[in-house]
XYZ file of N, CA and C in Angstrom:
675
model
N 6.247 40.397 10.833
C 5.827 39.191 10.122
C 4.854 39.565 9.014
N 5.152 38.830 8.122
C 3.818 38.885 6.460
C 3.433 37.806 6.413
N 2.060 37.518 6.189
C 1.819 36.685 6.243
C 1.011 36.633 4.582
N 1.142 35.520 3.737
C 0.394 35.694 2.681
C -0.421 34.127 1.576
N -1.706 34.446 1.747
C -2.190 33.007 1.813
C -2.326 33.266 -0.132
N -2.125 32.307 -0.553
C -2.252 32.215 -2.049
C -2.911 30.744 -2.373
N -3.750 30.941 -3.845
C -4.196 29.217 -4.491
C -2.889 29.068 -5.723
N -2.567 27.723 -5.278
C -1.372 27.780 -6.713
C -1.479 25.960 -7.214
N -0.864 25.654 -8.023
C -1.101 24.535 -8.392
C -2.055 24.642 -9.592
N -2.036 23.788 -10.577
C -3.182 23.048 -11.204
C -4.341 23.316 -11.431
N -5.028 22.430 -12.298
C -6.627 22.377 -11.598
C -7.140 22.363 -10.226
N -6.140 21.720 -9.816
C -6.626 21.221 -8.160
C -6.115 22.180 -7.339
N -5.695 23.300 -7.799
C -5.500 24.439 -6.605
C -4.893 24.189 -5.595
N -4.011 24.540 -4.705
C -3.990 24.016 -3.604
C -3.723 25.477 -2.524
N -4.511 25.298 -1.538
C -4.303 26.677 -0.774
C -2.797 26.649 -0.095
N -2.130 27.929 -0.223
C -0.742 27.487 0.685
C -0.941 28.650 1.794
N 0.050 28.382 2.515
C 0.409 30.160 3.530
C 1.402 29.810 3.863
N 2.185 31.287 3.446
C 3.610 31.661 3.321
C 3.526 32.668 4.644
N 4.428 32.345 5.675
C 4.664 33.438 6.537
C 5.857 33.651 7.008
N 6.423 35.273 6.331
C 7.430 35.544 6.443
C 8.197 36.460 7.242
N 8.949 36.222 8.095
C 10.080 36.425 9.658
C 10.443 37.614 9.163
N 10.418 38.919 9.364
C 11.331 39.641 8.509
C 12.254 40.130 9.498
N 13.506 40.089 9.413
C 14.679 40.484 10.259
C 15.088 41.895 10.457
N 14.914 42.628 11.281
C 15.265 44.187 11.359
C 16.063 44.617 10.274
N 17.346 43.759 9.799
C 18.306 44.224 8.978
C 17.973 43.566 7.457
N 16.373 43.065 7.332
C 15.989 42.795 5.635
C 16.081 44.334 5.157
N 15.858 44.020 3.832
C 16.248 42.442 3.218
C 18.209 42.463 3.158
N 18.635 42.438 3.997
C 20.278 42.314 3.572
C 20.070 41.414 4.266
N 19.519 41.003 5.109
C 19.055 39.221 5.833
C 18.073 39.069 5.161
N 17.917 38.002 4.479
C 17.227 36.936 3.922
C 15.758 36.610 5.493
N 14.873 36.695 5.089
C 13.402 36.718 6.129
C 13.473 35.149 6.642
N 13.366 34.894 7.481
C 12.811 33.768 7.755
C 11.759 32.821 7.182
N 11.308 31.408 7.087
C 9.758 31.377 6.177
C 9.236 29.838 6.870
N 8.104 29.898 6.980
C 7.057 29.074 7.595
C 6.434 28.534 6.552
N 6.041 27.648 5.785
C 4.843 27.009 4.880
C 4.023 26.110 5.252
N 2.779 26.259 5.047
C 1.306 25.509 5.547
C 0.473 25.418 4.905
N 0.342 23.970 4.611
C -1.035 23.693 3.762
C -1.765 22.582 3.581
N -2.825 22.412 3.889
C -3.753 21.527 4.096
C -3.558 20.408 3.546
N -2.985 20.891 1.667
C -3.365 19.799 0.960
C -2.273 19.457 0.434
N -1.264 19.372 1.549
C 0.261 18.926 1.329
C 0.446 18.051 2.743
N 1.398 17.544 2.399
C 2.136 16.603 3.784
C 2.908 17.210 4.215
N 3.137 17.312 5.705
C 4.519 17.772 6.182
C 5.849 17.786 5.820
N 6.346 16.910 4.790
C 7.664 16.930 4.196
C 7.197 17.483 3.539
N 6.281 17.446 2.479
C 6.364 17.914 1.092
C 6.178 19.930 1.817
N 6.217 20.581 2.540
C 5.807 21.889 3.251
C 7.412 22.053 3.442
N 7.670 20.982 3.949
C 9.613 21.230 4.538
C 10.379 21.942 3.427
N 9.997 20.210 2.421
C 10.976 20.964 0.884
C 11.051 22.043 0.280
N 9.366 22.885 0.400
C 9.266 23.830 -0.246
C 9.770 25.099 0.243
N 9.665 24.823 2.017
C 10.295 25.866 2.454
C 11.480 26.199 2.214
N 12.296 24.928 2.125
C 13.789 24.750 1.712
C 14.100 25.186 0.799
N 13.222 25.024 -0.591
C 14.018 25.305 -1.510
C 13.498 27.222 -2.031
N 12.710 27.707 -1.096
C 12.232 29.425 -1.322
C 13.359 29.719 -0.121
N 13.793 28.875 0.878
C 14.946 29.819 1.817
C 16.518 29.891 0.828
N 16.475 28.630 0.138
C 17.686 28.411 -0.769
C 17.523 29.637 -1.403
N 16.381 30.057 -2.253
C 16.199 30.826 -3.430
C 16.477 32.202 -2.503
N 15.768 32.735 -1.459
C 16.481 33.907 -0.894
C 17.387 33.985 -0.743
N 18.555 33.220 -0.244
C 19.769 33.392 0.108
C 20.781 33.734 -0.839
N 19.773 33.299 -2.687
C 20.853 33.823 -3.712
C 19.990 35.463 -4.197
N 19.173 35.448 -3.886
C 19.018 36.645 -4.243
C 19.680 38.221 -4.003
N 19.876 38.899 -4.750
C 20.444 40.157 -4.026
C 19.647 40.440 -2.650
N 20.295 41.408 -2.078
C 19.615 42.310 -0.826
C 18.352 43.344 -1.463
N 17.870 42.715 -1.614
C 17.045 44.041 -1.843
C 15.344 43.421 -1.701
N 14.277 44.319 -1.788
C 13.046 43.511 -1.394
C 12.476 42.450 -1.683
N 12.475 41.301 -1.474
C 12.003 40.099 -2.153
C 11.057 39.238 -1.714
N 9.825 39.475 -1.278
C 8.801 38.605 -0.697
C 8.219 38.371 -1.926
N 7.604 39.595 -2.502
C 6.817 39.028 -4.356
C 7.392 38.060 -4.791
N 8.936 37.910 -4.960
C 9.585 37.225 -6.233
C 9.758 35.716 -5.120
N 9.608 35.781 -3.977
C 9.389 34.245 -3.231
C 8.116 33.980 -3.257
N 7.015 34.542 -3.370
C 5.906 34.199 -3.429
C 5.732 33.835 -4.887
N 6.128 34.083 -5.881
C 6.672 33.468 -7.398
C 6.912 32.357 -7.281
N 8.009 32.454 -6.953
C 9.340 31.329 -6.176
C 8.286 29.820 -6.095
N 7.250 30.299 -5.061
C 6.176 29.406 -4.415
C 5.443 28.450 -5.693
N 4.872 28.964 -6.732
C 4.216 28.491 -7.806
C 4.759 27.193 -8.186
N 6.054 27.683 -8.556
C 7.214 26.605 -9.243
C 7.172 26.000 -8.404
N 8.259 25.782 -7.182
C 7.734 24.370 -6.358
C 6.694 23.991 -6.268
N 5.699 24.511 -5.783
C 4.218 23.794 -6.003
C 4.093 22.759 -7.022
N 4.605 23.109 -8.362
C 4.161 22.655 -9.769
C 5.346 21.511 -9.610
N 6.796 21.445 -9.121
C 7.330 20.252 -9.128
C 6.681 18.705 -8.249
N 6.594 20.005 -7.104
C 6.019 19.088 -5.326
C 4.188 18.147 -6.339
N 3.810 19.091 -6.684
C 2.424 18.403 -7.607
C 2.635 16.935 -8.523
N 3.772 17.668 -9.072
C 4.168 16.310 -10.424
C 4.739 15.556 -9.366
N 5.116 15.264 -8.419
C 5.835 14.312 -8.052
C 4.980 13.003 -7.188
N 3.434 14.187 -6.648
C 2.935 13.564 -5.973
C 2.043 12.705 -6.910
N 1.475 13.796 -8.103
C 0.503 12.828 -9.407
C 1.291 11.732 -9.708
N 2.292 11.837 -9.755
C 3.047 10.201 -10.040
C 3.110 9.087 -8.941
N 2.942 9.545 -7.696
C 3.314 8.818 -6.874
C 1.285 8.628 -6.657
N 0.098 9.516 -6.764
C -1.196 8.697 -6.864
C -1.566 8.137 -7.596
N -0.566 8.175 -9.096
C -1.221 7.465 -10.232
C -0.650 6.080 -10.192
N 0.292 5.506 -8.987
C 0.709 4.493 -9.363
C -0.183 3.544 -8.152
N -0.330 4.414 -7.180
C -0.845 3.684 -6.157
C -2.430 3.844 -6.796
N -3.151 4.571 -7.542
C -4.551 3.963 -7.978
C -4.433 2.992 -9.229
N -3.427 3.134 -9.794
C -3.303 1.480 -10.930
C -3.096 0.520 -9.675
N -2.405 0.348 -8.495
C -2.736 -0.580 -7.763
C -3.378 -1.048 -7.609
N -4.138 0.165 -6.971
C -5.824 -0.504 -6.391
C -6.304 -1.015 -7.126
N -6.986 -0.138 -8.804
C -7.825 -0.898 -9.289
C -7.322 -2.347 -9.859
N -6.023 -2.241 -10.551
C -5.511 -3.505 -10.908
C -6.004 -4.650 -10.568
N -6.078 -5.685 -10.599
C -6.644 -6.956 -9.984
C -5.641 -8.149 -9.642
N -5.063 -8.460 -8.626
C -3.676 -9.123 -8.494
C -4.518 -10.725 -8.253
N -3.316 -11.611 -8.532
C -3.810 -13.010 -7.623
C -2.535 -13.064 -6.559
N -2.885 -13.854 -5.989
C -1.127 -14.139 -5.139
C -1.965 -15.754 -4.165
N -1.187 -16.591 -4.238
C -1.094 -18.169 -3.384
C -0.118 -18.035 -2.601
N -0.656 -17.796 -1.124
C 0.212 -18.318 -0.099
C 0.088 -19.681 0.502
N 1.212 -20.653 1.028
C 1.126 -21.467 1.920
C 1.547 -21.342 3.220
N 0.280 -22.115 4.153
C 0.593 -22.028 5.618
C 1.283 -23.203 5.879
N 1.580 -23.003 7.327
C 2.281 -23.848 7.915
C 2.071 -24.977 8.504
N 0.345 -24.705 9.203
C -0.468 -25.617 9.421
C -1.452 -25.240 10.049
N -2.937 -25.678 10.823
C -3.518 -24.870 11.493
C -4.168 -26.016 12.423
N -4.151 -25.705 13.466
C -4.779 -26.550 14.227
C -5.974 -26.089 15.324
N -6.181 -25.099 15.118
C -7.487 -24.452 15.713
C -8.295 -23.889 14.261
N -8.974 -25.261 13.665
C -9.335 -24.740 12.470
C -10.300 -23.800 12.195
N -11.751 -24.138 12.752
C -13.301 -23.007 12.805
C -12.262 -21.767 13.247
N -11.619 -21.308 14.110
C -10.903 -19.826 14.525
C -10.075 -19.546 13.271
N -9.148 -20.212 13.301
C -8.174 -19.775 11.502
C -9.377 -19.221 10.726
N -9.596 -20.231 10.330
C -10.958 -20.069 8.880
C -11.737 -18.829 8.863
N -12.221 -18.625 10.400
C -13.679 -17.517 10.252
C -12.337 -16.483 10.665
N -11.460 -16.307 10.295
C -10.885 -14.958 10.699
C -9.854 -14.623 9.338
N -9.557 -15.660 8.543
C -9.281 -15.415 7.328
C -10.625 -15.174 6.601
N -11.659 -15.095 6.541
C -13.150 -14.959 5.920
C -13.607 -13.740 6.431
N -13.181 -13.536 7.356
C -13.572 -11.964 8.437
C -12.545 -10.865 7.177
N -10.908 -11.529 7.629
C -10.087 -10.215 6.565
C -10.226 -9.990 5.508
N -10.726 -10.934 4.528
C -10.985 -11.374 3.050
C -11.614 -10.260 3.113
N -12.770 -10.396 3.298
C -13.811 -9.105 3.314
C -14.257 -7.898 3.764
N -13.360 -8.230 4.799
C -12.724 -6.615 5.491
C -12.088 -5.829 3.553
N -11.481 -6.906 3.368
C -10.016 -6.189 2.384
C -11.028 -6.084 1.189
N -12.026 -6.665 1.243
C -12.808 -6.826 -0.076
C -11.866 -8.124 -1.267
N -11.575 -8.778 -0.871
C -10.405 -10.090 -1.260
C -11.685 -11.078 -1.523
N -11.473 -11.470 -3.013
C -12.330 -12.798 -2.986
C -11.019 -13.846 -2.492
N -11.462 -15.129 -2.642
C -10.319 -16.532 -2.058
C -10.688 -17.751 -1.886
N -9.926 -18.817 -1.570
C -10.556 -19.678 -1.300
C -9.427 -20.773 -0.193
N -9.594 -21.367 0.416
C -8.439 -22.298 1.278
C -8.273 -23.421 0.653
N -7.191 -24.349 0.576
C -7.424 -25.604 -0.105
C -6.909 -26.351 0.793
N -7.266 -27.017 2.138
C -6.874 -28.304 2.432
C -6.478 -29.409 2.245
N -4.971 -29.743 2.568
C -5.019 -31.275 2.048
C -2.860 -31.329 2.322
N -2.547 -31.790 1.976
C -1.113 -32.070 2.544
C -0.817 -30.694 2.439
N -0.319 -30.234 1.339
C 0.037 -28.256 1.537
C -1.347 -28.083 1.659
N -1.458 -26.756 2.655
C -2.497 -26.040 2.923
C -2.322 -24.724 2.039
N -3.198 -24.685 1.146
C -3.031 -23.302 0.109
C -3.927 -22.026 0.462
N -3.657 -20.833 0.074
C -4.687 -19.594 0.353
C -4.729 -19.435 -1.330
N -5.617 -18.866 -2.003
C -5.344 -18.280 -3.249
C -6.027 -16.765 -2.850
N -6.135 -15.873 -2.943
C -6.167 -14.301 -2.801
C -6.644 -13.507 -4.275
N -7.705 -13.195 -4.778
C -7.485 -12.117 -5.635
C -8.536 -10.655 -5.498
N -7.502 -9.423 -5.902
C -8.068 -8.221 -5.342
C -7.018 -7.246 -5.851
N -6.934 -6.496 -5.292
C -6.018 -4.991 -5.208
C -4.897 -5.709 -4.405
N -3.947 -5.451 -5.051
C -2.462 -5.770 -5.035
C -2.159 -5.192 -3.114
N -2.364 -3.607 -2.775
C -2.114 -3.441 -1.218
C -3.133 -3.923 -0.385
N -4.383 -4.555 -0.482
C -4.759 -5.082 0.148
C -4.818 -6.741 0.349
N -4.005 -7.098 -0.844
C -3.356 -8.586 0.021
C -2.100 -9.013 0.452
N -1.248 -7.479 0.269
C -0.175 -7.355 1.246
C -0.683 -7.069 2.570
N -2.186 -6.150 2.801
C -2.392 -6.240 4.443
C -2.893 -7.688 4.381
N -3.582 -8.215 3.808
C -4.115 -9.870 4.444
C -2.141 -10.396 4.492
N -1.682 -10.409 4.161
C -0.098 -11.076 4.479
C 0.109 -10.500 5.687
N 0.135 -9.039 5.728
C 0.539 -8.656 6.901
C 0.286 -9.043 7.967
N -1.397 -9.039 8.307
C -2.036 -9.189 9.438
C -1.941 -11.021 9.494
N -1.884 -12.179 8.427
C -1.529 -13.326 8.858
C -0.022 -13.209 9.985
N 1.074 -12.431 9.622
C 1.983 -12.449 10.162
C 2.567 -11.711 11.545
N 1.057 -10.969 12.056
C 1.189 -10.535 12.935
C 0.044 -10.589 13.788
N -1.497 -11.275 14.087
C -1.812 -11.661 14.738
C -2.071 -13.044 15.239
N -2.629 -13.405 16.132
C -2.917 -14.720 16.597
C -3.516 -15.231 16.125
N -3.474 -16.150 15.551
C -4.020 -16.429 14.470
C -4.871 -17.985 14.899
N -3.581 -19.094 15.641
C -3.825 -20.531 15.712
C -3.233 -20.685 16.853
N -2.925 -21.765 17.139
C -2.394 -21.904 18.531
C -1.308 -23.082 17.709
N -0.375 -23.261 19.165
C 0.867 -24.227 18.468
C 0.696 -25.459 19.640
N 1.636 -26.455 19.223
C 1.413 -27.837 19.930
C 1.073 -27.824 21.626
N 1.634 -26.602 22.028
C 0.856 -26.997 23.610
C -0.586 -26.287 23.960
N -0.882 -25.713 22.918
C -2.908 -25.018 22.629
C -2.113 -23.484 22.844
N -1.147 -22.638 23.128
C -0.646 -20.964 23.216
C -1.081 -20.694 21.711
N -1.755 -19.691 21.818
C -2.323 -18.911 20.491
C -0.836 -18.600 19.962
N -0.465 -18.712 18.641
C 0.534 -18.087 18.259
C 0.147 -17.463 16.724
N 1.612 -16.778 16.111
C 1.179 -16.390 14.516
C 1.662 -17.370 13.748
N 1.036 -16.820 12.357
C 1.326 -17.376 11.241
C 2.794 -16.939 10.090
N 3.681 -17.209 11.487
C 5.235 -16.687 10.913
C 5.708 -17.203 9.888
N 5.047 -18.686 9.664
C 5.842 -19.507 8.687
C 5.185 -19.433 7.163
N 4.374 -18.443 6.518
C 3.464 -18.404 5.862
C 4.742 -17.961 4.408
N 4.269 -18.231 3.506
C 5.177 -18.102 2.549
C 4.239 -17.722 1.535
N 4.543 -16.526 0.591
C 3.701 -16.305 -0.557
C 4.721 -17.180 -2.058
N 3.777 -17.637 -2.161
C 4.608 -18.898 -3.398
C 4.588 -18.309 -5.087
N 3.464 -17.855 -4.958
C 3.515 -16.354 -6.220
C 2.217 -14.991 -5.950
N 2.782 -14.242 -6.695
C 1.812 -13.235 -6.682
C 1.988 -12.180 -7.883
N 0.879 -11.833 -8.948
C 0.752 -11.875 -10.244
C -0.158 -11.060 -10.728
N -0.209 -10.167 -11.756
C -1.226 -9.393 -11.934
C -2.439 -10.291 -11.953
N -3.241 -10.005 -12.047
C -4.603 -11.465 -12.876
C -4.812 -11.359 -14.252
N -4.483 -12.429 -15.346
C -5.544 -12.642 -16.487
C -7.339 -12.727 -16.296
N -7.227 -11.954 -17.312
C -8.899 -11.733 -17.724
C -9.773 -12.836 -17.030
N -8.897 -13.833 -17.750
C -9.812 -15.322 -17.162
C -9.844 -15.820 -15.758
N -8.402 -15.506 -15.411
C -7.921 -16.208 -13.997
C -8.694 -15.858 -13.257
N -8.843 -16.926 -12.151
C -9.948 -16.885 -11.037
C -11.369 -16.443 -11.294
N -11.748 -16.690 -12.522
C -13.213 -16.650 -12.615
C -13.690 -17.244 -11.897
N -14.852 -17.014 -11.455
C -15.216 -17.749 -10.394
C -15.834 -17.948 -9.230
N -14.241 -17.586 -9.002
C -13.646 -17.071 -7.465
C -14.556 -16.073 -6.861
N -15.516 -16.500 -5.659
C -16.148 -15.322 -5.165
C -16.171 -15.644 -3.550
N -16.265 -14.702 -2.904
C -16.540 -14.769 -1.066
C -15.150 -15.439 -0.722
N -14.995 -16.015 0.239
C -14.448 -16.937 0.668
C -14.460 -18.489 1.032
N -14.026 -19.328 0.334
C -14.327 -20.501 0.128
C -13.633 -21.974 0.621
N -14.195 -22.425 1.312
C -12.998 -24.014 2.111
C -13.272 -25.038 1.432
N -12.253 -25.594 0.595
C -12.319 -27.042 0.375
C -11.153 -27.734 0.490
N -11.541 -29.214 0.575
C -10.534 -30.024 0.962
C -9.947 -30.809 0.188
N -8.748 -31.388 -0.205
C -8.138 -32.300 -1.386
C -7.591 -33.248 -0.993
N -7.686 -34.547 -1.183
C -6.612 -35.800 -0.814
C -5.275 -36.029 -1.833
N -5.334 -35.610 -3.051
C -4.275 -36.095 -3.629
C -4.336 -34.719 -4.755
N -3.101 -34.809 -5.633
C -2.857 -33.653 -6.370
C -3.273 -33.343 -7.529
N -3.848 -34.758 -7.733
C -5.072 -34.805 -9.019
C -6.440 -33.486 -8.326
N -6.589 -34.151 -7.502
C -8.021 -33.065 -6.611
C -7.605 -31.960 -6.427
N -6.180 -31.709 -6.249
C -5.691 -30.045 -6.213
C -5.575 -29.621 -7.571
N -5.653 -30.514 -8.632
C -4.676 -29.499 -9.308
C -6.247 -29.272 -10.464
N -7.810 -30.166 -10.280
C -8.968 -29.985 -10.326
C -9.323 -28.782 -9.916
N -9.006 -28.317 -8.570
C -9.800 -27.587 -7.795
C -9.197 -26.147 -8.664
N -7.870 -26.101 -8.906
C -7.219 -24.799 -10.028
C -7.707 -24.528 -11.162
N -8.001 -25.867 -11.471
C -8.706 -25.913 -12.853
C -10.481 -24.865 -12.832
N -10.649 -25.573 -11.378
C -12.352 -25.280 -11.312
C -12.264 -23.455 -11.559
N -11.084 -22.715 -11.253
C -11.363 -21.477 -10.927
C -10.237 -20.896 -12.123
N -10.000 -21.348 -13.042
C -9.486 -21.275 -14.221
C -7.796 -20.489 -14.044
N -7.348 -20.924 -12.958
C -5.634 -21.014 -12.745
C -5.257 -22.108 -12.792
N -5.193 -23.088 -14.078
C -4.358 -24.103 -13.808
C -2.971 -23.323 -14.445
N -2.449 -22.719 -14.950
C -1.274 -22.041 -15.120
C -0.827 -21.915 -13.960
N -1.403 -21.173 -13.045
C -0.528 -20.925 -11.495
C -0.679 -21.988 -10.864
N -1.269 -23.174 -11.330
C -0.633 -24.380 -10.481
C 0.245 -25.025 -11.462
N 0.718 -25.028 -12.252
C 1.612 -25.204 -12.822
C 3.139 -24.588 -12.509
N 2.440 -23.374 -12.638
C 3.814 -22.553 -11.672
C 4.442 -22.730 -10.213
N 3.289 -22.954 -9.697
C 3.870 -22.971 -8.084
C 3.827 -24.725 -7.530
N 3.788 -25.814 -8.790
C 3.644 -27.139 -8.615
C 4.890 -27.876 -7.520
N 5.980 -27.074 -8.593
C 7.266 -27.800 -7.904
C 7.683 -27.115 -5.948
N 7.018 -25.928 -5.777
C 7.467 -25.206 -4.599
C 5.966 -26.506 -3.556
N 5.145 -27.296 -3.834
C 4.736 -28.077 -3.334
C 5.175 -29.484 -3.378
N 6.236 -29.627 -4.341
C 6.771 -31.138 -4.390
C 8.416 -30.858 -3.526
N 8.629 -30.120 -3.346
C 9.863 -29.700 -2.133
C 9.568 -31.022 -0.891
């Protein structure tokens, strides 16, 4: 066995270790190969192994650990670009600033609903606010994956209880839009906030108050259903 630890990659270096099987009858057998590295994921270690066992198998017979440890750089430098694309999209996520309005279904264990949507809000770092009144509204704004977990976790814990008092979830929850944010939208909007509306003049006030009357405009008719 060879074992051979190298920095390859980028600025960001990344330590690898290559350890290579060598078969009594190398190199006219192609070595076996192991890859490990901290600052890779387990698939992304698979591929690379894959594609330096591919690359031995076309090589002539003759000594070739240097020219796979070569071999190593180049994947590195693809396996790298693939992952910078895949963190640069998930940190425009984060920082991005999304809105999204869901409606519930109904709630009838209200103080428990409320202080546990006000608990996740701020778990998630989510400003919001509830709007009571014939539709029950959520409005949400934050980082785009963290009000897919506030969706999530509405849809998978106990949330309220149903007509005979059994705690149940919030299965019936529907996101009615969800939107990057304008500059302006949801100014405002801070902590978590309960108010109540009797008619759609007072709802469509309360949008106004936090400077989305556009998204109640948008999501008007999915409340006149």
């Amino acid at each position: 066995m060879v074992q051979i630890n190298s920095t390859v990659g980028g600025q960001r270096g990344l330590d690898v270790s290559l350890l290579f099987h060598l078969h009594p009858r190398y190199p006219s057998c192609p070595p076996a190969i192991s890859v490990s590295s901290t600052g890779l994921s387990r698939t992304q270690c698979h591929n690379i192994r894959q594609k330096l066992l591919d690359q031995a198998a076309a090589l002539p017979p003759e000594p070739m650990v240097h020219q796979l440890v070569e071999g190593l750089q180049q994947c590195v430098q693809v396996t790298e670009k693939g992952r910078g694309a895949e963190e640069e999209v998930k940190e425009r996520e984060e920082e991005e600033q999304w809105t999204a309005v869901l409606s519930l279904d109904h709630i009838r264990s209200r103080n428990r609903y409320i202080s546990l949507l006000r608990r996740w809000s701020q778990q998630l770092q989510l400003n919001g606010t509830i709007l009571l009144g014939r539709s029950i509204l959520v409005i949400l704004q934050g980082a785009r994956p963290n009000i897919k977990e506030f969706c999530r976790l509405l849809k998978t814990v106990k949330v309220d209880v149903d007509s005979s008092g059994k705690k149940c979830k919030e299965r019936m929850m529907k996101v009615l839009i969800e939107s990057p944010s304008s500059p302006s939208c949801g100014h405002g909007l801070q902590g978590f906030v309960e108010k109540s509306y009797e008619s759609l003049a007072e709802l469509s006030a309360a949008f106004q108050e936090i400077n989305m009357t556009e998204l109640y405009q948008q999501i008007l008719p999915s409340l006149s259903d």
